[in-house]
XYZ file of N, CA and C in Angstrom:
729
model
N 16.878 15.166 36.130
C 17.678 14.086 35.557
C 16.892 13.340 34.464
N 15.642 13.011 34.759
C 14.819 12.297 33.774
C 14.705 13.088 32.485
N 14.532 14.422 32.611
C 14.376 15.254 31.410
C 15.643 15.240 30.560
N 16.802 15.304 31.217
C 18.071 15.276 30.473
C 18.255 13.945 29.746
N 17.928 12.857 30.443
C 18.043 11.538 29.826
C 17.080 11.432 28.638
N 15.841 11.898 28.841
C 14.836 11.827 27.775
C 15.272 12.616 26.545
N 15.845 13.801 26.765
C 16.295 14.619 25.643
C 17.430 13.934 24.884
N 18.333 13.309 25.631
C 19.445 12.623 24.983
C 18.935 11.412 24.191
N 17.940 10.717 24.737
C 17.356 9.584 24.020
C 16.634 10.038 22.756
N 15.892 11.127 22.863
C 15.198 11.653 21.677
C 16.204 11.986 20.577
N 17.322 12.607 20.975
C 18.346 12.947 20.007
C 18.978 11.725 19.367
N 19.111 10.650 20.161
C 19.752 9.437 19.654
C 18.814 8.571 18.829
N 17.543 8.517 19.222
C 16.608 7.568 18.606
C 15.620 8.209 17.630
N 15.244 9.455 17.894
C 14.235 10.125 17.059
C 14.560 10.143 15.577
N 15.791 10.511 15.184
C 16.120 10.560 13.759
C 16.030 9.201 13.055
N 16.020 8.115 13.814
C 15.927 6.773 13.231
C 14.500 6.216 13.281
N 13.538 7.053 13.705
C 12.144 6.613 13.679
C 11.676 5.900 14.932
N 12.342 6.156 16.067
C 11.938 5.554 17.334
C 11.423 6.621 18.301
N 10.564 6.216 19.228
C 10.120 7.056 20.343
C 10.526 6.379 21.646
N 10.838 7.180 22.668
C 11.149 6.658 24.007
C 10.283 7.378 25.028
N 9.565 6.615 25.865
C 8.638 7.179 26.848
C 9.034 6.711 28.244
N 9.160 7.668 29.165
C 9.655 7.376 30.505
C 8.574 6.786 31.414
N 9.017 5.907 32.323
C 8.136 5.428 33.396
C 8.992 4.969 34.571
N 8.343 4.809 35.707
C 9.006 4.238 36.884
C 8.687 2.741 36.934
N 9.684 1.954 37.294
C 9.488 0.507 37.366
C 8.306 0.154 38.277
N 8.128 0.939 39.334
C 7.030 0.662 40.265
C 5.653 0.762 39.631
N 5.481 1.653 38.649
C 4.186 1.764 37.962
C 3.873 0.470 37.214
N 4.896 -0.076 36.604
C 4.748 -1.319 35.836
C 4.486 -2.504 36.773
N 5.316 -2.632 37.804
C 5.179 -3.774 38.717
C 3.850 -3.761 39.465
N 3.318 -2.551 39.701
C 2.088 -2.430 40.497
C 0.876 -3.074 39.828
N 0.907 -3.215 38.513
C -0.278 -3.725 37.810
C -0.095 -5.167 37.331
N 1.013 -5.808 37.736
C 1.291 -7.163 37.262
C 1.520 -8.142 38.408
N 1.347 -9.413 38.088
C 1.659 -10.475 39.040
C 3.172 -10.499 39.298
N 3.598 -10.938 40.489
C 5.035 -10.948 40.817
C 5.914 -11.672 39.798
N 5.374 -12.675 39.124
C 6.173 -13.433 38.153
C 6.658 -12.549 37.004
N 5.963 -11.448 36.772
C 6.314 -10.555 35.661
C 7.040 -9.290 36.122
N 7.299 -9.156 37.420
C 7.919 -7.930 37.921
C 9.334 -7.758 37.363
N 9.683 -6.509 37.112
C 11.063 -6.179 36.764
C 11.867 -6.093 38.058
N 13.054 -6.703 38.116
C 13.801 -6.795 39.381
C 14.619 -5.543 39.691
N 13.919 -4.435 39.852
C 14.557 -3.154 40.159
C 13.714 -2.445 41.214
N 14.306 -1.513 41.980
C 13.512 -0.718 42.926
C 12.409 0.067 42.202
N 11.339 0.364 42.937
C 10.169 1.003 42.333
C 10.469 2.337 41.654
N 11.404 3.114 42.193
C 11.661 4.450 41.651
C 12.682 4.464 40.512
N 13.100 3.290 40.039
C 14.091 3.212 38.958
C 13.522 3.791 37.662
N 14.335 4.598 36.983
C 13.924 5.205 35.715
C 14.034 4.186 34.585
N 12.982 4.116 33.789
C 12.956 3.220 32.627
C 12.287 3.936 31.459
N 12.539 3.445 30.266
C 11.899 3.963 29.058
C 11.430 2.793 28.205
N 10.221 2.914 27.677
C 9.757 1.954 26.680
C 10.022 2.571 25.311
N 10.567 1.768 24.392
C 10.952 2.258 23.068
C 10.003 1.695 22.020
N 9.427 2.592 21.221
C 8.526 2.212 20.124
C 9.194 2.500 18.797
N 8.869 1.688 17.784
C 9.246 2.045 16.411
C 8.013 2.621 15.731
N 8.190 3.739 15.036
C 7.111 4.408 14.321
C 7.176 3.995 12.853
N 6.191 4.377 12.037
C 6.232 3.962 10.626
C 7.496 4.376 9.886
N 8.122 5.476 10.285
C 9.298 5.947 9.549
C 10.558 5.134 9.841
N 10.512 4.264 10.859
C 11.688 3.450 11.181
C 12.135 2.593 10.002
N 11.200 2.142 9.191
C 11.522 1.258 8.067
C 12.508 1.925 7.114
N 12.226 3.193 6.770
C 13.103 3.921 5.847
C 14.307 4.539 6.542
N 14.097 5.015 7.772
C 15.176 5.749 8.457
C 16.187 4.840 9.152
N 15.776 3.641 9.552
C 16.681 2.760 10.295
C 16.917 1.426 9.591
N 15.823 0.728 9.207
C 15.997 -0.639 8.690
C 16.726 -0.658 7.349
N 16.285 0.146 6.399
C 16.929 0.117 5.079
C 18.408 0.485 5.147
N 18.766 1.594 5.811
C 20.202 1.901 5.915
C 20.992 0.801 6.622
N 20.394 0.207 7.652
C 21.074 -0.863 8.386
C 21.321 -2.066 7.480
N 20.296 -2.459 6.729
C 20.432 -3.609 5.825
C 21.496 -3.338 4.763
N 21.478 -2.143 4.196
C 22.464 -1.814 3.167
C 23.892 -1.847 3.701
N 24.050 -1.402 4.937
C 25.396 -1.320 5.520
C 25.872 -2.656 6.079
N 24.949 -3.411 6.689
C 25.335 -4.607 7.447
C 24.907 -5.908 6.776
N 24.608 -5.880 5.481
C 23.943 -7.019 4.845
C 24.679 -8.348 5.029
N 26.005 -8.336 5.071
C 26.727 -9.597 5.193
C 26.771 -10.104 6.628
N 26.308 -9.265 7.583
C 26.353 -9.658 8.999
C 24.976 -10.048 9.528
N 23.956 -9.966 8.694
C 22.594 -10.240 9.169
C 22.366 -11.748 9.186
N 22.163 -12.285 10.390
C 22.032 -13.728 10.546
C 20.696 -14.128 11.175
N 19.925 -13.156 11.644
C 18.609 -13.472 12.213
C 17.622 -12.435 11.706
N 16.500 -12.269 12.391
C 15.489 -11.339 11.894
C 16.089 -9.945 11.712
N 16.021 -9.382 10.513
C 16.667 -8.087 10.266
C 16.142 -6.961 11.153
N 14.829 -6.932 11.420
C 14.287 -5.873 12.273
C 14.820 -6.018 13.691
N 14.797 -7.238 14.235
C 15.338 -7.458 15.585
C 16.795 -7.027 15.652
N 17.560 -7.382 14.629
C 18.984 -7.054 14.627
C 19.184 -5.541 14.501
N 18.356 -4.893 13.691
C 18.427 -3.441 13.533
C 18.090 -2.737 14.847
N 17.016 -3.159 15.502
C 16.627 -2.565 16.781
C 17.726 -2.780 17.823
N 18.269 -4.002 17.861
C 19.355 -4.301 18.792
C 20.539 -3.371 18.554
N 20.861 -3.140 17.302
C 21.969 -2.246 16.940
C 21.729 -0.832 17.488
N 20.518 -0.300 17.259
C 20.235 1.079 17.662
C 20.141 1.224 19.178
N 19.512 0.267 19.853
C 19.388 0.388 21.304
C 20.727 0.137 21.996
N 21.538 -0.730 21.435
C 22.860 -0.948 22.016
C 23.731 0.292 21.864
N 23.573 1.006 20.750
C 24.337 2.243 20.542
C 23.931 3.334 21.530
N 22.697 3.257 22.045
C 22.247 4.243 23.028
C 23.170 4.238 24.247
N 23.648 3.050 24.610
C 24.536 2.948 25.779
C 25.748 3.868 25.635
N 26.213 4.046 24.413
C 27.381 4.898 24.178
C 27.089 6.363 24.513
N 25.813 6.725 24.493
C 25.434 8.110 24.815
C 25.452 8.366 26.316
N 25.558 7.288 27.101
C 25.547 7.407 28.566
C 26.756 6.687 29.150
N 27.968 7.173 28.849
C 29.174 6.465 29.309
C 29.312 6.405 30.829
N 28.648 7.327 31.530
C 28.771 7.363 32.987
C 27.606 6.667 33.692
N 26.701 6.067 32.916
C 25.527 5.431 33.509
C 25.466 3.956 33.116
N 24.955 3.148 34.018
C 24.634 1.762 33.676
C 23.295 1.783 32.937
N 23.223 1.144 31.790
C 21.986 1.066 31.015
C 21.708 -0.403 30.701
N 20.580 -0.905 31.173
C 20.162 -2.270 30.855
C 19.138 -2.221 29.731
N 19.277 -3.119 28.773
C 18.366 -3.178 27.631
C 17.638 -4.521 27.652
N 16.324 -4.491 27.508
C 15.528 -5.713 27.353
C 14.779 -5.583 26.029
N 14.929 -6.556 25.153
C 14.270 -6.514 23.847
C 12.942 -7.262 23.888
N 12.022 -6.849 23.014
C 10.677 -7.423 23.028
C 10.676 -8.918 22.701
N 11.704 -9.407 22.006
C 11.730 -10.814 21.594
C 12.395 -11.726 22.626
N 12.912 -11.175 23.720
C 13.610 -11.994 24.714
C 12.628 -12.721 25.622
N 12.954 -13.965 25.940
C 12.090 -14.750 26.829
C 12.913 -15.334 27.973
N 12.207 -15.653 29.059
C 12.817 -16.281 30.220
C 12.895 -17.793 30.011
N 13.665 -18.513 30.841
C 13.692 -19.983 30.719
C 12.300 -20.607 30.827
N 11.394 -19.926 31.527
C 10.018 -20.424 31.676
C 9.181 -20.227 30.415
N 9.787 -19.606 29.388
C 9.120 -19.258 28.117
C 8.226 -18.030 28.238
N 8.184 -17.423 29.408
C 7.467 -16.159 29.547
C 8.327 -15.044 28.941
N 7.685 -13.998 28.398
C 8.472 -12.865 27.907
C 9.169 -12.165 29.068
N 10.318 -11.540 28.786
C 11.056 -10.844 29.838
C 10.322 -9.607 30.324
N 9.476 -9.027 29.471
C 8.602 -7.948 29.925
C 7.342 -7.956 29.082
N 6.273 -7.415 29.646
C 4.996 -7.339 28.931
C 4.928 -5.987 28.241
N 5.136 -6.019 26.938
C 5.349 -4.807 26.157
C 4.167 -3.846 26.224
N 2.953 -4.375 26.081
C 1.790 -3.481 26.010
C 1.509 -2.831 27.364
N 1.758 -3.556 28.438
C 1.604 -2.972 29.775
C 2.598 -1.837 29.965
N 3.841 -2.052 29.532
C 4.864 -1.010 29.658
C 4.465 0.240 28.873
N 3.963 0.051 27.650
C 3.554 1.200 26.832
C 2.421 1.969 27.499
N 1.503 1.252 28.142
C 0.354 1.900 28.788
C 0.788 2.706 30.006
N 1.594 2.096 30.897
C 1.966 2.814 32.127
C 2.880 3.998 31.825
N 3.593 3.941 30.682
C 4.457 5.058 30.294
C 3.676 6.167 29.586
N 2.381 5.928 29.326
C 1.571 6.940 28.651
C 1.806 6.999 27.156
N 2.458 5.970 26.603
C 2.807 5.977 25.173
C 1.642 5.572 24.293
N 0.896 4.560 24.718
C -0.220 4.034 23.925
C -1.198 3.364 24.875
N -2.483 3.502 24.595
C -3.517 2.943 25.471
C -3.683 1.453 25.175
N -3.602 0.647 26.237
C -3.740 -0.804 26.120
C -5.206 -1.182 26.329
N -5.925 -1.431 25.228
C -7.344 -1.774 25.305
C -7.496 -3.270 25.527
N -8.243 -3.614 26.601
C -8.436 -5.004 26.970
C -9.924 -5.292 27.144
N -10.199 -6.547 27.315
C -11.576 -6.986 27.498
C -12.258 -6.256 28.655
N -11.494 -5.972 29.708
C -12.080 -5.314 30.883
C -12.526 -3.885 30.587
N -12.071 -3.319 29.451
C -12.460 -1.960 29.069
C -13.789 -1.911 28.327
N -14.410 -3.079 28.150
C -15.731 -3.168 27.510
C -16.754 -3.546 28.577
N -17.771 -2.730 28.720
C -18.753 -2.976 29.795
C -19.648 -4.178 29.481
N -20.193 -4.231 28.276
C -21.090 -5.322 27.885
C -20.313 -6.305 27.018
N -19.692 -7.271 27.669
C -18.798 -8.215 26.999
C -19.593 -9.170 26.102
N -19.350 -9.155 24.778
C -20.132 -10.004 23.880
C -19.465 -11.348 23.550
N -18.330 -11.686 24.200
C -17.526 -12.802 23.709
C -17.660 -14.100 24.487
N -18.422 -14.103 25.559
C -18.628 -15.353 26.295
C -17.334 -15.979 26.763
N -17.090 -17.243 26.372
C -15.908 -17.972 26.841
C -14.708 -17.838 25.904
N -14.824 -17.035 24.881
C -13.712 -16.874 23.941
C -12.540 -16.145 24.604
N -11.335 -16.532 24.208
C -10.130 -15.840 24.671
C -9.968 -14.573 23.835
N -9.895 -13.429 24.523
C -9.774 -12.148 23.818
C -8.487 -11.463 24.264
N -7.615 -11.201 23.292
C -6.344 -10.526 23.581
C -6.506 -9.021 23.430
N -5.773 -8.269 24.258
C -5.806 -6.819 24.186
C -4.812 -6.282 23.171
N -4.937 -4.979 22.870
C -4.052 -4.362 21.889
C -3.854 -2.884 22.228
N -2.633 -2.400 21.991
C -2.314 -0.991 22.215
C -2.620 -0.163 20.966
N -3.156 1.036 21.188
C -3.394 1.988 20.106
C -2.696 3.301 20.455
N -1.894 3.771 19.522
C -1.118 5.000 19.677
C -1.973 6.170 19.183
N -1.976 7.301 19.895
C -2.856 8.414 19.500
C -2.507 9.021 18.137
N -1.279 8.831 17.682
C -0.859 9.386 16.391
C -0.819 8.328 15.290
N -0.383 7.119 15.643
C -0.160 6.071 14.642
C -1.193 4.944 14.680
N -2.186 5.030 15.580
C -3.149 3.934 15.683
C -2.429 2.639 16.008
N -2.598 1.633 15.140
C -1.897 0.365 15.329
C -0.658 0.226 14.468
N -0.265 1.309 13.808
C 0.894 1.277 12.907
C 2.185 1.625 13.650
N 2.528 0.816 14.621
C 3.766 1.004 15.390
C 4.073 -0.325 16.069
N 5.232 -0.422 16.686
C 5.583 -1.633 17.437
C 6.385 -1.253 18.667
N 6.234 -2.066 19.709
C 6.991 -1.865 20.955
C 8.233 -2.742 20.861
N 9.397 -2.127 20.954
C 10.638 -2.831 20.636
C 11.499 -3.196 21.837
N 11.360 -2.479 22.949
C 12.216 -2.829 24.072
C 12.124 -1.849 25.222
N 12.890 -2.146 26.258
C 13.000 -1.282 27.436
C 14.451 -0.866 27.626
N 14.614 0.367 28.070
C 15.911 0.853 28.535
C 15.761 1.163 30.019
N 16.587 0.582 30.848
C 16.501 0.785 32.290
C 17.797 1.399 32.793
N 17.642 2.357 33.711
C 18.783 3.076 34.287
C 18.825 2.769 35.782
N 19.479 1.675 36.178
C 19.437 1.215 37.575
C 19.974 2.219 38.581
N 20.865 3.101 38.146
C 21.468 4.046 39.085
C 20.722 5.372 39.159
N 19.631 5.502 38.415
C 18.862 6.750 38.442
C 17.499 6.477 39.088
N 17.269 7.083 40.236
C 16.003 6.961 40.939
C 15.209 8.260 40.744
N 13.931 8.135 40.414
C 13.105 9.319 40.101
C 11.809 9.292 40.934
N 11.930 9.479 42.249
C 10.742 9.372 43.112
C 9.656 10.387 42.769
N 10.022 11.519 42.142
C 9.028 12.568 41.892
C 8.514 12.585 40.457
N 8.898 11.587 39.665
C 8.381 11.517 38.290
C 6.865 11.345 38.321
N 6.147 12.184 37.571
C 4.679 12.121 37.552
C 4.201 11.286 36.379
N 3.212 10.446 36.661
C 2.696 9.549 35.624
C 1.685 10.266 34.747
N 1.815 10.069 33.434
C 0.846 10.609 32.467
C 0.012 9.465 31.925
N -1.302 9.630 31.953
C -2.170 8.601 31.389
C -2.036 8.586 29.874
N -2.129 7.405 29.257
C -2.131 7.367 27.797
C -3.417 7.987 27.257
N -3.372 8.462 26.025
C -4.555 9.076 25.409
C -5.581 7.983 25.096
N -6.789 8.146 25.640
C -7.873 7.198 25.382
C -8.527 7.593 24.052
N -7.926 7.114 22.959
C -8.374 7.560 21.633
C -9.464 6.664 21.046
N -9.753 5.530 21.699
C -10.868 4.669 21.280
C -11.842 4.654 22.452
N -12.606 5.719 22.558
C -13.296 5.982 23.833
C -14.723 5.442 23.918
N -15.320 5.034 22.788
C -16.707 4.552 22.876
C -16.739 3.032 22.995
N -17.784 2.539 23.609
C -17.983 1.094 23.766
C -17.999 0.395 22.407
N -18.718 0.997 21.446
C -18.840 0.379 20.115
C -17.485 0.251 19.436
N -16.684 1.307 19.509
C -15.378 1.288 18.856
C -14.426 0.303 19.549
N -14.506 0.204 20.858
C -13.641 -0.731 21.579
C -13.984 -2.175 21.206
N -15.274 -2.473 21.097
C -15.688 -3.818 20.664
C -15.189 -4.079 19.243
N -15.363 -3.091 18.365
C -14.894 -3.230 16.981
C -13.385 -3.480 16.939
N -12.629 -2.718 17.740
C -11.177 -2.872 17.786
C -10.787 -4.279 18.202
N -11.334 -4.758 19.319
C -10.948 -6.070 19.828
C -11.427 -7.195 18.907
N -12.588 -7.014 18.267
C -13.064 -7.989 17.273
C -12.083 -8.082 16.112
N -11.716 -6.924 15.579
C -10.827 -6.914 14.422
C -9.455 -7.474 14.769
N -8.934 -7.096 15.945
C -7.605 -7.556 16.324
C -7.585 -9.065 16.579
N -8.609 -9.596 17.222
C -8.614 -11.012 17.580
C -9.025 -11.942 16.455
N -9.929 -11.489 15.588
C -10.494 -12.394 14.590
C -10.148 -12.046 13.150
N -9.612 -10.844 12.913
C -9.287 -10.430 11.538
C -7.956 -9.682 11.502
N -7.029 -10.055 12.384
C -5.799 -9.266 12.517
C -4.980 -9.254 11.223
N -5.118 -10.314 10.387
C -4.289 -10.372 9.183
C -4.568 -9.216 8.226
N -5.825 -8.723 8.196
C -6.127 -7.655 7.228
C -5.712 -6.271 7.736
N -5.315 -6.194 9.012
C -4.759 -4.950 9.536
C -5.746 -3.833 9.762
N -7.041 -4.104 9.633
C -8.029 -3.024 9.791
C -8.010 -2.416 11.194
N -7.684 -3.229 12.191
C -7.661 -2.714 13.569
C -6.689 -1.551 13.708
N -5.652 -1.528 12.862
C -4.634 -0.485 12.961
C -5.217 0.905 12.633
N -6.289 0.910 11.845
C -6.910 2.173 11.436
C -8.199 2.456 12.205
N -8.287 1.969 13.426
C -9.486 2.189 14.242
C -9.691 3.672 14.531
N -8.603 4.449 14.469
C -8.703 5.910 14.576
C -8.095 6.503 13.305
N -8.311 7.795 13.120
C -7.672 8.473 11.993
C -6.199 8.684 12.355
N -5.311 8.133 11.544
C -3.892 8.164 11.891
C -3.157 9.251 11.108
N -2.044 9.714 11.704
C -1.219 10.744 11.050
C -0.233 10.110 10.069
N 0.111 8.847 10.322
C 1.107 8.175 9.482
C 0.897 6.671 9.616
N 1.062 5.949 8.515
C 0.944 4.490 8.565
C 2.090 3.864 7.776
N 2.178 2.531 7.841
C 3.224 1.833 7.105
C 3.041 2.049 5.601
N 4.151 2.181 4.881
C 4.108 2.262 3.419
C 3.705 0.895 2.856
N 3.323 0.862 1.572
C 2.964 -0.411 0.941
C 4.160 -1.363 0.961
N 5.357 -0.830 0.775
C 6.566 -1.642 0.811
C 6.763 -2.261 2.194
N 6.535 -1.448 3.219
C 6.695 -1.942 4.594
C 5.626 -2.986 4.928
N 4.397 -2.754 4.481
C 3.327 -3.747 4.691
C 3.707 -5.072 4.049
N 4.246 -4.999 2.829
C 4.630 -6.219 2.114
C 5.729 -6.959 2.868
N 6.671 -6.203 3.418
C 7.758 -6.832 4.174
C 7.214 -7.591 5.380
N 6.364 -6.922 6.182
C 5.860 -7.567 7.400
C 4.827 -8.658 7.099
N 4.241 -8.630 5.892
C 3.319 -9.698 5.496
C 4.076 -10.946 5.026
N 5.373 -10.798 4.784
C 6.204 -11.921 4.348
C 6.531 -12.802 5.544
N 6.369 -14.134 5.428
C 6.725 -15.013 6.554
C 8.159 -14.755 6.999
N 8.405 -14.747 8.322
C 9.734 -14.410 8.838
C 10.876 -15.173 8.162
N 10.650 -16.444 7.872
C 11.718 -17.249 7.272
C 12.103 -16.763 5.873
N 11.193 -16.016 5.241
C 11.453 -15.570 3.866
C 11.865 -14.097 3.789
N 11.958 -13.419 4.936
C 12.233 -11.974 4.899
C 13.652 -11.659 4.437
N 14.617 -12.522 4.762
C 15.973 -12.284 4.275
C 15.994 -12.298 2.753
N 15.269 -13.265 2.172
C 15.218 -13.338 0.710
C 14.516 -12.115 0.137
N 13.451 -11.668 0.821
C 12.716 -10.474 0.367
C 13.653 -9.267 0.328
N 14.564 -9.199 1.281
C 15.518 -8.093 1.335
C 16.703 -8.305 0.392
N 16.737 -9.469 -0.280
C 17.859 -9.763 -1.155
C 19.045 -10.334 -0.413
N 18.836 -10.840 0.794
C 19.950 -11.305 1.626
C 20.052 -12.823 1.619
N 20.048 -13.427 0.443
C 20.279 -14.863 0.351
C 21.755 -15.095 0.087
N 22.181 -16.307 0.249
C 23.581 -16.620 -0.032
C 23.906 -16.390 -1.506
N 22.900 -16.616 -2.359
C 23.132 -16.438 -3.787
C 23.194 -14.959 -4.160
N 22.452 -14.141 -3.430
C 22.406 -12.711 -3.760
C 22.605 -11.905 -2.495
N 23.828 -11.636 -2.166
C 24.126 -10.920 -0.940
C 24.130 -9.419 -1.167
N 23.390 -9.003 -2.169
C 23.273 -7.592 -2.466
C 21.858 -7.161 -2.104
N 21.717 -6.087 -1.325
C 20.393 -5.648 -0.894
C 19.567 -5.199 -2.072
N 18.254 -5.405 -1.957
C 17.343 -4.901 -2.983
C 17.162 -3.406 -2.857
N 17.612 -2.823 -1.736
C 17.440 -1.379 -1.542
C 18.664 -0.642 -2.060
N 18.448 0.422 -2.800
C 19.549 1.213 -3.340
C 19.410 2.665 -2.912
């Protein structure tokens, strides 16, 4: 069952520049405090969805061109919501719950911890302070970061798809690829991500197969409040800059 669902998801999301990686809810809940648990049985089938560098051209630009007069919030969030919501149509006989990366609980906590989900699904390795033996940071707060074996840091975790009616007790867990395997490189990665994240060097900690285009970098470097204008989606100019 998991394989059939995965194939259908690949067919639905792959052409638009997304990846979907399967996991069991129990794998995720096992490594987190109860406050962050997903409220499903342990054997419930779930998928974490990533956007790859090609999503910008394959999904965002066509979406903006087609839906420009309907875009009222962050265009990427709205584009991702559009594509993941359409996935439900591929499973008319199944209940599909969608959780987006930008959703938060009333407590202001995120609805799911994206990097943990990517790690337990084997999609990308979540490098954290605990993965460094000789910690050089003392009392500083150090945040972890996921690295994809193909895209390095040039990707994003966009959401979860959960199938409450599909239980997969025999699904086998695959470890993510440990592509930043030396102590020196892990320290370099966490240093760059925590203290120099704006320059994006952490994204190239490994040799990558594909990265964001210069146009895509410029878009994401634009403050969120100005991205609609960057896309040409102002009230004065409701015509997209993309042709």
